[in-house]
């Protein structure tokens, strides 16, 4: 009879690694899927859905990410102030110019659970629109997509 191993939160926190991904000429959706899987820990053999098993992730050069199809013009982001008639829309092209880190953050956080676990996992993500800070003290491993 086989036994399943369930990850413990304390053990997983001690064994976290750091990874870095260069987003230059990468597709936004594919990059977001890879990032969400690393943050959740789905690529580990001891993955447990109810435990934060993921690693830290640095995504740099987000302003150079690309999208497929007509998403630059057609994809819209909405926000509402709460007052009648105050719905604001912005398309992806304008938002990439204004806030490329926010676009990547929305894409990745949309693929994580909307619970306390998801909020804890998104805190392990560091996004920079260019080369960003020097994280050499954490000795991150480069991931090629």
PDB file of N, CA, C and O in Angstrom, residues 11 13 16-17 20 23 26 31 34 55 59 69 74-75 77 94 107 110 112-113 120-121 127 129 139-141:
ATOM      1  N   UNK A  11       8.600  23.042   7.174  1.00  0.00           N
ATOM      2  CA  UNK A  11       9.629  22.391   6.358  1.00  0.00           C
ATOM      3  C   UNK A  11       9.735  23.083   4.996  1.00  0.00           C
ATOM      4  O   UNK A  11      10.827  23.311   4.480  1.00  0.00           O
ATOM      5  N   UNK A  13       8.996  26.202   4.233  1.00  0.00           N
ATOM      6  CA  UNK A  13       9.583  27.542   4.351  1.00  0.00           C
ATOM      7  C   UNK A  13      11.097  27.475   4.419  1.00  0.00           C
ATOM      8  O   UNK A  13      11.783  28.361   3.924  1.00  0.00           O
ATOM      9  N   UNK A  16      12.950  26.845   0.600  1.00  0.00           N
ATOM     10  CA  UNK A  16      12.574  27.653  -0.559  1.00  0.00           C
ATOM     11  C   UNK A  16      13.798  28.089  -1.342  1.00  0.00           C
ATOM     12  O   UNK A  16      14.820  28.453  -0.770  1.00  0.00           O
ATOM     13  N   UNK A  17      13.661  28.075  -2.660  1.00  0.00           N
ATOM     14  CA  UNK A  17      14.719  28.537  -3.553  1.00  0.00           C
ATOM     15  C   UNK A  17      14.299  29.859  -4.186  1.00  0.00           C
ATOM     16  O   UNK A  17      13.156  30.270  -4.091  1.00  0.00           O
ATOM     17  N   UNK A  20      14.836  33.284 -11.198  1.00  0.00           N
ATOM     18  CA  UNK A  20      14.707  34.524 -11.958  1.00  0.00           C
ATOM     19  C   UNK A  20      14.333  34.178 -13.392  1.00  0.00           C
ATOM     20  O   UNK A  20      14.836  33.206 -13.962  1.00  0.00           O
ATOM     21  N   UNK A  23      11.777  38.245 -18.959  1.00  0.00           N
ATOM     22  CA  UNK A  23      10.528  38.272 -19.719  1.00  0.00           C
ATOM     23  C   UNK A  23      10.680  38.850 -21.120  1.00  0.00           C
ATOM     24  O   UNK A  23       9.686  39.032 -21.811  1.00  0.00           O
ATOM     25  N   UNK A  26       8.863  37.177 -24.266  1.00  0.00           N
ATOM     26  CA  UNK A  26       8.062  36.042 -23.817  1.00  0.00           C
ATOM     27  C   UNK A  26       6.584  36.415 -23.930  1.00  0.00           C
ATOM     28  O   UNK A  26       6.212  37.578 -23.797  1.00  0.00           O
ATOM     29  N   UNK A  31       4.092  33.071 -19.650  1.00  0.00           N
ATOM     30  CA  UNK A  31       4.957  33.470 -18.550  1.00  0.00           C
ATOM     31  C   UNK A  31       4.183  33.485 -17.228  1.00  0.00           C
ATOM     32  O   UNK A  31       4.698  33.061 -16.195  1.00  0.00           O
ATOM     33  N   UNK A  34       3.719  29.867 -15.962  1.00  0.00           N
ATOM     34  CA  UNK A  34       4.968  29.345 -15.392  1.00  0.00           C
ATOM     35  C   UNK A  34       5.221  29.969 -14.015  1.00  0.00           C
ATOM     36  O   UNK A  34       5.602  29.276 -13.064  1.00  0.00           O
ATOM     37  N   UNK A  55       8.239  28.596  -4.320  1.00  0.00           N
ATOM     38  CA  UNK A  55       9.532  29.253  -4.201  1.00  0.00           C
ATOM     39  C   UNK A  55       9.381  30.739  -4.504  1.00  0.00           C
ATOM     40  O   UNK A  55       8.345  31.194  -4.972  1.00  0.00           O
ATOM     41  N   UNK A  59      10.833  38.337 -11.725  1.00  0.00           N
ATOM     42  CA  UNK A  59      10.587  38.493 -13.158  1.00  0.00           C
ATOM     43  C   UNK A  59      11.111  39.865 -13.547  1.00  0.00           C
ATOM     44  O   UNK A  59      10.677  40.883 -13.009  1.00  0.00           O
ATOM     45  N   UNK A  69      -2.125  37.869 -30.950  1.00  0.00           N
ATOM     46  CA  UNK A  69      -3.412  38.304 -31.483  1.00  0.00           C
ATOM     47  C   UNK A  69      -3.597  39.804 -31.382  1.00  0.00           C
ATOM     48  O   UNK A  69      -2.648  40.587 -31.429  1.00  0.00           O
ATOM     49  N   UNK A  74      -7.716  45.011 -28.022  1.00  0.00           N
ATOM     50  CA  UNK A  74      -9.022  44.476 -27.618  1.00  0.00           C
ATOM     51  C   UNK A  74      -9.160  44.220 -26.118  1.00  0.00           C
ATOM     52  O   UNK A  74     -10.249  44.350 -25.570  1.00  0.00           O
ATOM     53  N   UNK A  75      -8.072  43.825 -25.438  1.00  0.00           N
ATOM     54  CA  UNK A  75      -8.171  43.488 -24.018  1.00  0.00           C
ATOM     55  C   UNK A  75      -8.323  44.766 -23.207  1.00  0.00           C
ATOM     56  O   UNK A  75      -7.554  45.706 -23.346  1.00  0.00           O
ATOM     57  N   UNK A  77      -9.085  46.554 -19.268  1.00  0.00           N
ATOM     58  CA  UNK A  77      -9.083  46.453 -17.810  1.00  0.00           C
ATOM     59  C   UNK A  77     -10.090  47.457 -17.277  1.00  0.00           C
ATOM     60  O   UNK A  77     -10.137  48.602 -17.714  1.00  0.00           O
ATOM     61  N   UNK A  94      -2.228  50.772 -23.573  1.00  0.00           N
ATOM     62  CA  UNK A  94      -2.002  51.946 -22.727  1.00  0.00           C
ATOM     63  C   UNK A  94      -1.518  51.552 -21.337  1.00  0.00           C
ATOM     64  O   UNK A  94      -0.689  52.237 -20.739  1.00  0.00           O
ATOM     65  N   UNK A 107      -1.980  39.295 -14.138  1.00  0.00           N
ATOM     66  CA  UNK A 107      -2.001  38.025 -14.865  1.00  0.00           C
ATOM     67  C   UNK A 107      -1.639  36.861 -13.945  1.00  0.00           C
ATOM     68  O   UNK A 107      -2.275  35.807 -13.986  1.00  0.00           O
ATOM     69  N   UNK A 110      -4.267  36.329 -11.001  1.00  0.00           N
ATOM     70  CA  UNK A 110      -5.500  35.727 -11.478  1.00  0.00           C
ATOM     71  C   UNK A 110      -5.434  34.221 -11.560  1.00  0.00           C
ATOM     72  O   UNK A 110      -6.462  33.549 -11.627  1.00  0.00           O
ATOM     73  N   UNK A 112      -3.792  32.372  -9.223  1.00  0.00           N
ATOM     74  CA  UNK A 112      -3.589  31.861  -7.868  1.00  0.00           C
ATOM     75  C   UNK A 112      -4.924  31.840  -7.135  1.00  0.00           C
ATOM     76  O   UNK A 112      -5.860  32.539  -7.518  1.00  0.00           O
ATOM     77  N   UNK A 113      -5.039  31.051  -6.072  1.00  0.00           N
ATOM     78  CA  UNK A 113      -6.298  31.012  -5.331  1.00  0.00           C
ATOM     79  C   UNK A 113      -6.600  32.355  -4.669  1.00  0.00           C
ATOM     80  O   UNK A 113      -5.694  33.091  -4.299  1.00  0.00           O
ATOM     81  N   UNK A 120      -0.495  34.886   0.414  1.00  0.00           N
ATOM     82  CA  UNK A 120       0.849  34.566   0.892  1.00  0.00           C
ATOM     83  C   UNK A 120       1.760  34.192  -0.264  1.00  0.00           C
ATOM     84  O   UNK A 120       2.954  34.503  -0.252  1.00  0.00           O
ATOM     85  N   UNK A 121       1.209  33.533  -1.283  1.00  0.00           N
ATOM     86  CA  UNK A 121       2.034  33.109  -2.420  1.00  0.00           C
ATOM     87  C   UNK A 121       2.414  34.281  -3.302  1.00  0.00           C
ATOM     88  O   UNK A 121       3.531  34.327  -3.828  1.00  0.00           O
ATOM     89  N   UNK A 127       8.555  41.779  -9.276  1.00  0.00           N
ATOM     90  CA  UNK A 127       8.425  42.129 -10.684  1.00  0.00           C
ATOM     91  C   UNK A 127       9.132  43.455 -10.928  1.00  0.00           C
ATOM     92  O   UNK A 127       8.927  44.423 -10.185  1.00  0.00           O
ATOM     93  N   UNK A 129      10.233  46.225 -14.229  1.00  0.00           N
ATOM     94  CA  UNK A 129      10.007  46.521 -15.642  1.00  0.00           C
ATOM     95  C   UNK A 129      11.305  46.553 -16.431  1.00  0.00           C
ATOM     96  O   UNK A 129      11.292  46.449 -17.646  1.00  0.00           O
ATOM     97  N   UNK A 139      21.179  34.249  -4.472  1.00  0.00           N
ATOM     98  CA  UNK A 139      21.675  33.295  -5.484  1.00  0.00           C
ATOM     99  C   UNK A 139      20.536  32.659  -6.287  1.00  0.00           C
ATOM    100  O   UNK A 139      20.278  31.458  -6.189  1.00  0.00           O
ATOM    101  N   UNK A 140      19.819  33.474  -7.087  1.00  0.00           N
ATOM    102  CA  UNK A 140      18.706  32.925  -7.857  1.00  0.00           C
ATOM    103  C   UNK A 140      19.186  32.109  -9.045  1.00  0.00           C
ATOM    104  O   UNK A 140      20.228  32.387  -9.634  1.00  0.00           O
ATOM    105  N   UNK A 141      18.416  31.081  -9.377  1.00  0.00           N
ATOM    106  CA  UNK A 141      18.696  30.266 -10.556  1.00  0.00           C
ATOM    107  C   UNK A 141      17.912  30.821 -11.735  1.00  0.00           C
ATOM    108  O   UNK A 141      16.735  31.149 -11.598  1.00  0.00           O
TER     109      UNK A 141
END
